[in-house]
């Protein structure tokens, strides 16, 4: 089933094309409809759900009179307002986290580089619990830890379900040595990586210490791709948190950086060998 995130992005692309066809800017639309700030931009980027009445107002302004086109876009707007599967957890998620999970749920593939820990989609329950319990300045109660853990594990369904997300992950060697949860937890986590490396929808590479400087020393990067003509979205670490990039030039720059990372990292087979060797070290202490 197509996710509400995909529907919002499809609707946004359609509305942007209609706006451009009549030669209006986003600011002009905002002024003529008496809307606020960046509402038009947020609609066109699929960041917010749009009431069907607002879609009707836009179609009137864009001089779209064909009944079939109007009905199709109104129905798309209604479908896009359905709840995401992760909505019951939204009270504990930041705006960036909600955006990320929405993109993750809608994407066809994800290429990601993780410098300091195993990606959430590849974490074992004990490893994830250790990160949730110790990461950040907040002391969380057991109920809150349980909900966060449940959310993280449910996210992993995007790569285990049929036709799910294609994941290509490059991990820094440091993430394999960083002791999270103790030696037993680390051994289990690394052996889980070995198992997932043989999953048909997963590619895992390790960036070894011996590679020296590389294309993303500054932190995590990733690129989501989507079905059809839906444009890619990139993300990077920033001082204020995750920054999502949608300009074609920014997405291309991030894609190129990931390509350099993959070319510099160990091959998938050599990466599995290294992961196994480090797992044995955790096992023996």
PDB file of C-alpha atoms in Angstrom:
ATOM      1  CA  UNK A   1       0.000   0.000   0.000  1.00  0.00           C
ATOM      2  CA  UNK A   2       1.294   3.483  -0.912  1.00  0.00           C
ATOM      3  CA  UNK A   3       2.107   5.435   2.231  1.00  0.00           C
ATOM      4  CA  UNK A   4       0.586   8.839   3.073  1.00  0.00           C
ATOM      5  CA  UNK A   5       4.084  10.317   2.720  1.00  0.00           C
ATOM      6  CA  UNK A   6       4.281   9.200  -0.912  1.00  0.00           C
ATOM      7  CA  UNK A   7       0.778  10.549  -1.583  1.00  0.00           C
ATOM      8  CA  UNK A   8       1.670  13.938  -0.068  1.00  0.00           C
ATOM      9  CA  UNK A   9       4.780  14.145  -2.236  1.00  0.00           C
ATOM     10  CA  UNK A  10       2.828  13.124  -5.362  1.00  0.00           C
ATOM     11  CA  UNK A  11       0.175  15.733  -4.636  1.00  0.00           C
ATOM     12  CA  UNK A  12       2.837  18.364  -4.016  1.00  0.00           C
ATOM     13  CA  UNK A  13       4.541  17.668  -7.347  1.00  0.00           C
ATOM     14  CA  UNK A  14       1.244  17.865  -9.213  1.00  0.00           C
ATOM     15  CA  UNK A  15       0.322  21.167  -7.564  1.00  0.00           C
ATOM     16  CA  UNK A  16       3.759  22.657  -8.204  1.00  0.00           C
ATOM     17  CA  UNK A  17       3.517  21.787 -11.915  1.00  0.00           C
ATOM     18  CA  UNK A  18       0.062  23.383 -12.109  1.00  0.00           C
ATOM     19  CA  UNK A  19       1.314  26.534 -10.352  1.00  0.00           C
ATOM     20  CA  UNK A  20       4.284  26.837 -12.688  1.00  0.00           C
ATOM     21  CA  UNK A  21       2.030  26.279 -15.707  1.00  0.00           C
ATOM     22  CA  UNK A  22       0.101  29.484 -14.905  1.00  0.00           C
ATOM     23  CA  UNK A  23       3.266  31.431 -14.101  1.00  0.00           C
ATOM     24  CA  UNK A  24       2.641  32.074 -10.397  1.00  0.00           C
ATOM     25  CA  UNK A  25       5.244  32.127  -7.654  1.00  0.00           C
ATOM     26  CA  UNK A  26       4.669  30.608  -4.238  1.00  0.00           C
ATOM     27  CA  UNK A  27       4.569  34.102  -2.713  1.00  0.00           C
ATOM     28  CA  UNK A  28       1.897  35.185  -5.171  1.00  0.00           C
ATOM     29  CA  UNK A  29      -0.234  32.153  -4.321  1.00  0.00           C
ATOM     30  CA  UNK A  30       0.201  32.828  -0.607  1.00  0.00           C
ATOM     31  CA  UNK A  31      -0.890  36.449  -1.047  1.00  0.00           C
ATOM     32  CA  UNK A  32      -3.897  35.710  -3.235  1.00  0.00           C
ATOM     33  CA  UNK A  33      -5.251  32.994  -0.941  1.00  0.00           C
ATOM     34  CA  UNK A  34      -4.482  34.869   2.271  1.00  0.00           C
ATOM     35  CA  UNK A  35      -2.292  32.060   3.567  1.00  0.00           C
ATOM     36  CA  UNK A  36       0.730  32.279   5.860  1.00  0.00           C
ATOM     37  CA  UNK A  37       4.486  32.038   5.400  1.00  0.00           C
ATOM     38  CA  UNK A  38       5.862  28.987   3.624  1.00  0.00           C
ATOM     39  CA  UNK A  39       2.607  27.003   3.391  1.00  0.00           C
ATOM     40  CA  UNK A  40       2.778  26.650  -0.410  1.00  0.00           C
ATOM     41  CA  UNK A  41       6.373  25.432  -0.272  1.00  0.00           C
ATOM     42  CA  UNK A  42       5.559  22.936   2.481  1.00  0.00           C
ATOM     43  CA  UNK A  43       2.585  21.600   0.493  1.00  0.00           C
ATOM     44  CA  UNK A  44       4.652  21.209  -2.664  1.00  0.00           C
ATOM     45  CA  UNK A  45       7.427  19.405  -0.806  1.00  0.00           C
ATOM     46  CA  UNK A  46       4.929  17.016   0.782  1.00  0.00           C
ATOM     47  CA  UNK A  47       5.789  18.188   4.287  1.00  0.00           C
ATOM     48  CA  UNK A  48       2.200  18.771   5.426  1.00  0.00           C
ATOM     49  CA  UNK A  49      -1.214  17.280   4.758  1.00  0.00           C
ATOM     50  CA  UNK A  50      -3.603  19.516   2.817  1.00  0.00           C
ATOM     51  CA  UNK A  51      -7.354  19.789   3.419  1.00  0.00           C
ATOM     52  CA  UNK A  52      -9.271  19.018   0.239  1.00  0.00           C
ATOM     53  CA  UNK A  53     -10.849  22.475   0.472  1.00  0.00           C
ATOM     54  CA  UNK A  54      -7.374  24.058   0.165  1.00  0.00           C
ATOM     55  CA  UNK A  55      -6.699  21.881  -2.881  1.00  0.00           C
ATOM     56  CA  UNK A  56      -9.935  23.145  -4.432  1.00  0.00           C
ATOM     57  CA  UNK A  57      -8.837  26.747  -3.794  1.00  0.00           C
ATOM     58  CA  UNK A  58      -5.484  26.046  -5.459  1.00  0.00           C
ATOM     59  CA  UNK A  59      -7.131  24.417  -8.461  1.00  0.00           C
ATOM     60  CA  UNK A  60      -9.440  27.412  -8.854  1.00  0.00           C
ATOM     61  CA  UNK A  61      -6.452  29.748  -8.737  1.00  0.00           C
ATOM     62  CA  UNK A  62      -4.539  27.581 -11.215  1.00  0.00           C
ATOM     63  CA  UNK A  63      -7.544  27.565 -13.580  1.00  0.00           C
ATOM     64  CA  UNK A  64      -7.928  23.789 -13.504  1.00  0.00           C
ATOM     65  CA  UNK A  65     -11.525  23.167 -14.594  1.00  0.00           C
ATOM     66  CA  UNK A  66     -11.411  19.560 -15.808  1.00  0.00           C
ATOM     67  CA  UNK A  67     -13.708  17.598 -13.424  1.00  0.00           C
ATOM     68  CA  UNK A  68     -11.659  14.378 -13.638  1.00  0.00           C
ATOM     69  CA  UNK A  69      -8.398  16.145 -12.790  1.00  0.00           C
ATOM     70  CA  UNK A  70      -9.980  18.037  -9.904  1.00  0.00           C
ATOM     71  CA  UNK A  71     -11.567  14.884  -8.489  1.00  0.00           C
ATOM     72  CA  UNK A  72      -8.324  12.879  -8.763  1.00  0.00           C
ATOM     73  CA  UNK A  73      -6.314  15.507  -6.898  1.00  0.00           C
ATOM     74  CA  UNK A  74      -8.966  15.946  -4.213  1.00  0.00           C
ATOM     75  CA  UNK A  75      -9.042  12.183  -3.642  1.00  0.00           C
ATOM     76  CA  UNK A  76      -5.228  12.146  -3.492  1.00  0.00           C
ATOM     77  CA  UNK A  77      -5.362  14.894  -0.867  1.00  0.00           C
ATOM     78  CA  UNK A  78      -7.868  12.910   1.196  1.00  0.00           C
ATOM     79  CA  UNK A  79      -5.753   9.749   0.963  1.00  0.00           C
ATOM     80  CA  UNK A  80      -2.649  11.706   1.965  1.00  0.00           C
ATOM     81  CA  UNK A  81      -4.335  12.731   5.229  1.00  0.00           C
ATOM     82  CA  UNK A  82      -4.576   9.130   6.456  1.00  0.00           C
ATOM     83  CA  UNK A  83      -2.491   8.345   9.516  1.00  0.00           C
ATOM     84  CA  UNK A  84       1.019   6.945   9.162  1.00  0.00           C
ATOM     85  CA  UNK A  85       1.703   3.637  10.954  1.00  0.00           C
ATOM     86  CA  UNK A  86       4.026   5.452  13.373  1.00  0.00           C
ATOM     87  CA  UNK A  87       1.486   8.099  14.452  1.00  0.00           C
ATOM     88  CA  UNK A  88       0.899   6.466  17.883  1.00  0.00           C
ATOM     89  CA  UNK A  89       4.559   7.278  18.671  1.00  0.00           C
ATOM     90  CA  UNK A  90       4.512  10.856  17.363  1.00  0.00           C
ATOM     91  CA  UNK A  91       4.355  12.402  20.851  1.00  0.00           C
ATOM     92  CA  UNK A  92       7.948  11.333  21.524  1.00  0.00           C
ATOM     93  CA  UNK A  93       9.353  12.196  18.093  1.00  0.00           C
ATOM     94  CA  UNK A  94      10.938  15.449  17.016  1.00  0.00           C
ATOM     95  CA  UNK A  95       9.863  17.095  13.761  1.00  0.00           C
ATOM     96  CA  UNK A  96      13.042  15.821  12.089  1.00  0.00           C
ATOM     97  CA  UNK A  97      12.467  12.295  13.392  1.00  0.00           C
ATOM     98  CA  UNK A  98       8.899  12.284  12.032  1.00  0.00           C
ATOM     99  CA  UNK A  99      10.182  13.481   8.653  1.00  0.00           C
ATOM    100  CA  UNK A 100      12.912  10.833   8.612  1.00  0.00           C
ATOM    101  CA  UNK A 101      10.620   7.930   9.487  1.00  0.00           C
ATOM    102  CA  UNK A 102       8.056   9.114   6.962  1.00  0.00           C
ATOM    103  CA  UNK A 103      10.686   9.158   4.217  1.00  0.00           C
ATOM    104  CA  UNK A 104      12.077   5.814   5.352  1.00  0.00           C
ATOM    105  CA  UNK A 105       8.613   4.245   5.198  1.00  0.00           C
ATOM    106  CA  UNK A 106       7.924   5.638   1.721  1.00  0.00           C
ATOM    107  CA  UNK A 107      11.327   5.130   0.084  1.00  0.00           C
ATOM    108  CA  UNK A 108      12.322   2.523  -2.444  1.00  0.00           C
ATOM    109  CA  UNK A 109      15.975   2.576  -1.362  1.00  0.00           C
ATOM    110  CA  UNK A 110      18.287   4.179   1.192  1.00  0.00           C
ATOM    111  CA  UNK A 111      22.025   4.693   0.899  1.00  0.00           C
ATOM    112  CA  UNK A 112      23.504   5.706   4.242  1.00  0.00           C
ATOM    113  CA  UNK A 113      26.856   6.243   5.928  1.00  0.00           C
ATOM    114  CA  UNK A 114      26.998   5.835   9.717  1.00  0.00           C
ATOM    115  CA  UNK A 115      30.222   6.925  11.450  1.00  0.00           C
ATOM    116  CA  UNK A 116      29.636   6.000  15.092  1.00  0.00           C
ATOM    117  CA  UNK A 117      26.922   3.368  15.494  1.00  0.00           C
ATOM    118  CA  UNK A 118      25.002   0.666  13.654  1.00  0.00           C
ATOM    119  CA  UNK A 119      22.017   2.059  11.683  1.00  0.00           C
ATOM    120  CA  UNK A 120      18.673   1.689  13.440  1.00  0.00           C
ATOM    121  CA  UNK A 121      17.345  -0.591  10.697  1.00  0.00           C
ATOM    122  CA  UNK A 122      20.116  -3.096  11.483  1.00  0.00           C
ATOM    123  CA  UNK A 123      20.142  -2.955  15.289  1.00  0.00           C
ATOM    124  CA  UNK A 124      19.378  -5.884  17.576  1.00  0.00           C
ATOM    125  CA  UNK A 125      16.895  -5.293  20.430  1.00  0.00           C
ATOM    126  CA  UNK A 126      19.604  -5.288  23.134  1.00  0.00           C
ATOM    127  CA  UNK A 127      21.885  -2.943  21.167  1.00  0.00           C
ATOM    128  CA  UNK A 128      18.969  -0.597  20.441  1.00  0.00           C
ATOM    129  CA  UNK A 129      17.898  -0.634  24.102  1.00  0.00           C
ATOM    130  CA  UNK A 130      21.436   0.266  25.207  1.00  0.00           C
ATOM    131  CA  UNK A 131      21.518   3.249  22.840  1.00  0.00           C
ATOM    132  CA  UNK A 132      18.041   4.439  23.815  1.00  0.00           C
ATOM    133  CA  UNK A 133      18.843   4.113  27.518  1.00  0.00           C
ATOM    134  CA  UNK A 134      22.198   5.898  27.461  1.00  0.00           C
ATOM    135  CA  UNK A 135      22.055   8.323  24.535  1.00  0.00           C
ATOM    136  CA  UNK A 136      21.009  11.937  25.075  1.00  0.00           C
ATOM    137  CA  UNK A 137      20.624  14.077  28.187  1.00  0.00           C
ATOM    138  CA  UNK A 138      17.253  12.669  29.306  1.00  0.00           C
ATOM    139  CA  UNK A 139      16.678   9.937  31.865  1.00  0.00           C
ATOM    140  CA  UNK A 140      13.874   7.828  30.450  1.00  0.00           C
ATOM    141  CA  UNK A 141      11.435   5.660  32.365  1.00  0.00           C
ATOM    142  CA  UNK A 142      10.985   2.007  31.495  1.00  0.00           C
ATOM    143  CA  UNK A 143       7.685   2.649  29.696  1.00  0.00           C
ATOM    144  CA  UNK A 144       9.278   5.328  27.513  1.00  0.00           C
ATOM    145  CA  UNK A 145      12.267   3.092  26.759  1.00  0.00           C
ATOM    146  CA  UNK A 146       9.888   0.298  25.808  1.00  0.00           C
ATOM    147  CA  UNK A 147       7.918   2.521  23.419  1.00  0.00           C
ATOM    148  CA  UNK A 148      11.077   3.854  21.752  1.00  0.00           C
ATOM    149  CA  UNK A 149      12.420   0.331  21.387  1.00  0.00           C
ATOM    150  CA  UNK A 150       9.117  -0.876  19.937  1.00  0.00           C
ATOM    151  CA  UNK A 151       9.182   1.927  17.360  1.00  0.00           C
ATOM    152  CA  UNK A 152      12.758   1.182  16.328  1.00  0.00           C
ATOM    153  CA  UNK A 153      12.076  -2.525  15.865  1.00  0.00           C
ATOM    154  CA  UNK A 154       8.851  -1.886  13.935  1.00  0.00           C
ATOM    155  CA  UNK A 155      10.785   0.379  11.569  1.00  0.00           C
ATOM    156  CA  UNK A 156      12.872  -2.625  10.562  1.00  0.00           C
ATOM    157  CA  UNK A 157       9.863  -4.132   8.794  1.00  0.00           C
ATOM    158  CA  UNK A 158      10.628  -1.864   5.821  1.00  0.00           C
ATOM    159  CA  UNK A 159      13.587  -4.083   4.891  1.00  0.00           C
ATOM    160  CA  UNK A 160      12.200  -7.484   5.922  1.00  0.00           C
ATOM    161  CA  UNK A 161       8.808  -7.287   4.200  1.00  0.00           C
ATOM    162  CA  UNK A 162       8.444  -8.411   0.581  1.00  0.00           C
ATOM    163  CA  UNK A 163       9.319  -5.666  -1.874  1.00  0.00           C
ATOM    164  CA  UNK A 164      10.588  -3.517   0.964  1.00  0.00           C
ATOM    165  CA  UNK A 165      13.296  -0.897   1.253  1.00  0.00           C
ATOM    166  CA  UNK A 166      16.642  -1.604  -0.420  1.00  0.00           C
ATOM    167  CA  UNK A 167      19.332  -0.670   2.127  1.00  0.00           C
ATOM    168  CA  UNK A 168      22.953   0.095   1.269  1.00  0.00           C
ATOM    169  CA  UNK A 169      24.845   0.933   4.451  1.00  0.00           C
ATOM    170  CA  UNK A 170      28.471   1.967   4.845  1.00  0.00           C
ATOM    171  CA  UNK A 171      29.619   1.734   8.481  1.00  0.00           C
ATOM    172  CA  UNK A 172      32.779   3.212   9.882  1.00  0.00           C
ATOM    173  CA  UNK A 173      35.042   0.636  11.526  1.00  0.00           C
ATOM    174  CA  UNK A 174      34.756   2.691  14.727  1.00  0.00           C
ATOM    175  CA  UNK A 175      31.082   1.693  14.998  1.00  0.00           C
ATOM    176  CA  UNK A 176      32.128  -1.957  15.190  1.00  0.00           C
ATOM    177  CA  UNK A 177      34.493  -1.344  18.105  1.00  0.00           C
ATOM    178  CA  UNK A 178      32.380   1.115  20.092  1.00  0.00           C
ATOM    179  CA  UNK A 179      31.190  -0.982  23.037  1.00  0.00           C
ATOM    180  CA  UNK A 180      27.457  -0.409  23.386  1.00  0.00           C
ATOM    181  CA  UNK A 181      25.643  -2.584  25.909  1.00  0.00           C
ATOM    182  CA  UNK A 182      28.646  -4.749  26.787  1.00  0.00           C
ATOM    183  CA  UNK A 183      30.699  -7.420  25.047  1.00  0.00           C
ATOM    184  CA  UNK A 184      27.886  -9.957  24.671  1.00  0.00           C
ATOM    185  CA  UNK A 185      25.545  -7.363  23.167  1.00  0.00           C
ATOM    186  CA  UNK A 186      28.249  -6.238  20.735  1.00  0.00           C
ATOM    187  CA  UNK A 187      29.017  -9.808  19.665  1.00  0.00           C
ATOM    188  CA  UNK A 188      25.334 -10.477  19.020  1.00  0.00           C
ATOM    189  CA  UNK A 189      24.989  -7.195  17.134  1.00  0.00           C
ATOM    190  CA  UNK A 190      27.938  -7.859  14.858  1.00  0.00           C
ATOM    191  CA  UNK A 191      26.803 -11.377  14.086  1.00  0.00           C
ATOM    192  CA  UNK A 192      23.397  -9.914  13.227  1.00  0.00           C
ATOM    193  CA  UNK A 193      25.164  -7.620  10.744  1.00  0.00           C
ATOM    194  CA  UNK A 194      26.786 -10.690   9.190  1.00  0.00           C
ATOM    195  CA  UNK A 195      23.364 -12.319   8.870  1.00  0.00           C
ATOM    196  CA  UNK A 196      21.766  -9.173   7.404  1.00  0.00           C
ATOM    197  CA  UNK A 197      24.615  -8.807   4.906  1.00  0.00           C
ATOM    198  CA  UNK A 198      23.242 -11.947   3.235  1.00  0.00           C
ATOM    199  CA  UNK A 199      19.720 -10.519   3.003  1.00  0.00           C
ATOM    200  CA  UNK A 200      18.848  -9.908  -0.672  1.00  0.00           C
ATOM    201  CA  UNK A 201      17.759  -6.330   0.055  1.00  0.00           C
ATOM    202  CA  UNK A 202      20.786  -5.289   2.122  1.00  0.00           C
ATOM    203  CA  UNK A 203      24.363  -4.322   1.223  1.00  0.00           C
ATOM    204  CA  UNK A 204      26.852  -3.627   4.026  1.00  0.00           C
ATOM    205  CA  UNK A 205      30.332  -2.182   3.657  1.00  0.00           C
ATOM    206  CA  UNK A 206      32.872  -1.112   6.274  1.00  0.00           C
ATOM    207  CA  UNK A 207      35.040   1.988   6.011  1.00  0.00           C
ATOM    208  CA  UNK A 208      38.333   0.773   7.562  1.00  0.00           C
ATOM    209  CA  UNK A 209      40.616   2.918   9.695  1.00  0.00           C
ATOM    210  CA  UNK A 210      43.310   2.328   7.082  1.00  0.00           C
ATOM    211  CA  UNK A 211      41.301   4.321   4.506  1.00  0.00           C
ATOM    212  CA  UNK A 212      42.336   7.562   6.203  1.00  0.00           C
ATOM    213  CA  UNK A 213      40.457  10.765   5.247  1.00  0.00           C
ATOM    214  CA  UNK A 214      37.303  10.200   3.193  1.00  0.00           C
ATOM    215  CA  UNK A 215      34.288  11.986   1.714  1.00  0.00           C
ATOM    216  CA  UNK A 216      32.238  12.270   4.921  1.00  0.00           C
ATOM    217  CA  UNK A 217      34.512  12.825   7.893  1.00  0.00           C
ATOM    218  CA  UNK A 218      32.026  15.402   9.161  1.00  0.00           C
ATOM    219  CA  UNK A 219      29.301  12.849   9.928  1.00  0.00           C
ATOM    220  CA  UNK A 220      26.301  10.873   8.764  1.00  0.00           C
ATOM    221  CA  UNK A 221      24.866  11.258   5.258  1.00  0.00           C
ATOM    222  CA  UNK A 222      22.167   9.454   3.318  1.00  0.00           C
ATOM    223  CA  UNK A 223      20.021   9.509   0.185  1.00  0.00           C
ATOM    224  CA  UNK A 224      16.436   8.260  -0.122  1.00  0.00           C
ATOM    225  CA  UNK A 225      15.069   7.273  -3.530  1.00  0.00           C
ATOM    226  CA  UNK A 226      11.374   6.817  -4.258  1.00  0.00           C
ATOM    227  CA  UNK A 227       9.196   4.956  -6.755  1.00  0.00           C
ATOM    228  CA  UNK A 228       8.317   6.560 -10.062  1.00  0.00           C
ATOM    229  CA  UNK A 229       9.266  10.177 -10.708  1.00  0.00           C
ATOM    230  CA  UNK A 230       9.279  11.214  -7.045  1.00  0.00           C
ATOM    231  CA  UNK A 231      12.580  13.108  -6.560  1.00  0.00           C
ATOM    232  CA  UNK A 232      15.323  11.870  -4.236  1.00  0.00           C
ATOM    233  CA  UNK A 233      15.856  13.395  -0.787  1.00  0.00           C
ATOM    234  CA  UNK A 234      19.273  13.595   0.876  1.00  0.00           C
ATOM    235  CA  UNK A 235      20.168  14.233   4.505  1.00  0.00           C
ATOM    236  CA  UNK A 236      23.316  15.228   6.361  1.00  0.00           C
ATOM    237  CA  UNK A 237      24.367  15.763   9.943  1.00  0.00           C
ATOM    238  CA  UNK A 238      24.486  19.400  11.015  1.00  0.00           C
ATOM    239  CA  UNK A 239      25.147  21.283  14.251  1.00  0.00           C
ATOM    240  CA  UNK A 240      21.391  21.664  14.810  1.00  0.00           C
ATOM    241  CA  UNK A 241      20.513  18.072  13.853  1.00  0.00           C
ATOM    242  CA  UNK A 242      19.581  16.285  10.651  1.00  0.00           C
ATOM    243  CA  UNK A 243      19.288  18.565   7.624  1.00  0.00           C
ATOM    244  CA  UNK A 244      17.087  17.364   4.747  1.00  0.00           C
ATOM    245  CA  UNK A 245      18.131  18.424   1.241  1.00  0.00           C
ATOM    246  CA  UNK A 246      15.813  18.478  -1.764  1.00  0.00           C
ATOM    247  CA  UNK A 247      17.533  20.797  -4.261  1.00  0.00           C
ATOM    248  CA  UNK A 248      18.808  18.714  -7.170  1.00  0.00           C
ATOM    249  CA  UNK A 249      22.364  20.065  -6.787  1.00  0.00           C
ATOM    250  CA  UNK A 250      22.473  19.214  -3.072  1.00  0.00           C
ATOM    251  CA  UNK A 251      21.082  15.717  -3.627  1.00  0.00           C
ATOM    252  CA  UNK A 252      23.619  15.106  -6.397  1.00  0.00           C
ATOM    253  CA  UNK A 253      26.494  16.301  -4.188  1.00  0.00           C
ATOM    254  CA  UNK A 254      25.409  13.945  -1.397  1.00  0.00           C
ATOM    255  CA  UNK A 255      24.973  11.073  -3.855  1.00  0.00           C
ATOM    256  CA  UNK A 256      28.478  11.689  -5.206  1.00  0.00           C
ATOM    257  CA  UNK A 257      29.896  11.735  -1.677  1.00  0.00           C
ATOM    258  CA  UNK A 258      28.251   8.383  -0.946  1.00  0.00           C
ATOM    259  CA  UNK A 259      29.621   6.928  -4.174  1.00  0.00           C
ATOM    260  CA  UNK A 260      33.124   7.964  -3.082  1.00  0.00           C
ATOM    261  CA  UNK A 261      32.540   6.387   0.331  1.00  0.00           C
ATOM    262  CA  UNK A 262      31.420   3.114  -1.221  1.00  0.00           C
ATOM    263  CA  UNK A 263      34.394   3.086  -3.574  1.00  0.00           C
ATOM    264  CA  UNK A 264      36.802   3.684  -0.673  1.00  0.00           C
ATOM    265  CA  UNK A 265      35.216   1.178   1.738  1.00  0.00           C
ATOM    266  CA  UNK A 266      35.938  -2.548   1.840  1.00  0.00           C
ATOM    267  CA  UNK A 267      33.970  -4.774  -0.514  1.00  0.00           C
ATOM    268  CA  UNK A 268      30.861  -6.434   0.953  1.00  0.00           C
ATOM    269  CA  UNK A 269      32.708  -9.777   1.256  1.00  0.00           C
ATOM    270  CA  UNK A 270      35.775  -8.233   2.910  1.00  0.00           C
ATOM    271  CA  UNK A 271      33.483  -6.211   5.173  1.00  0.00           C
ATOM    272  CA  UNK A 272      31.784  -9.388   6.410  1.00  0.00           C
ATOM    273  CA  UNK A 273      35.200 -10.920   7.142  1.00  0.00           C
ATOM    274  CA  UNK A 274      36.210  -7.865   9.172  1.00  0.00           C
ATOM    275  CA  UNK A 275      32.905  -7.817  11.069  1.00  0.00           C
ATOM    276  CA  UNK A 276      33.350 -11.489  11.975  1.00  0.00           C
ATOM    277  CA  UNK A 277      36.918 -10.866  13.190  1.00  0.00           C
ATOM    278  CA  UNK A 278      35.856  -7.950  15.391  1.00  0.00           C
ATOM    279  CA  UNK A 279      32.911  -9.979  16.682  1.00  0.00           C
ATOM    280  CA  UNK A 280      35.352 -12.663  17.852  1.00  0.00           C
ATOM    281  CA  UNK A 281      37.326  -9.989  19.718  1.00  0.00           C
ATOM    282  CA  UNK A 282      34.162  -8.861  21.513  1.00  0.00           C
ATOM    283  CA  UNK A 283      33.393 -12.487  22.351  1.00  0.00           C
ATOM    284  CA  UNK A 284      36.764 -13.065  23.912  1.00  0.00           C
ATOM    285  CA  UNK A 285      37.045  -9.628  25.484  1.00  0.00           C
TER     286      UNK A 285
END
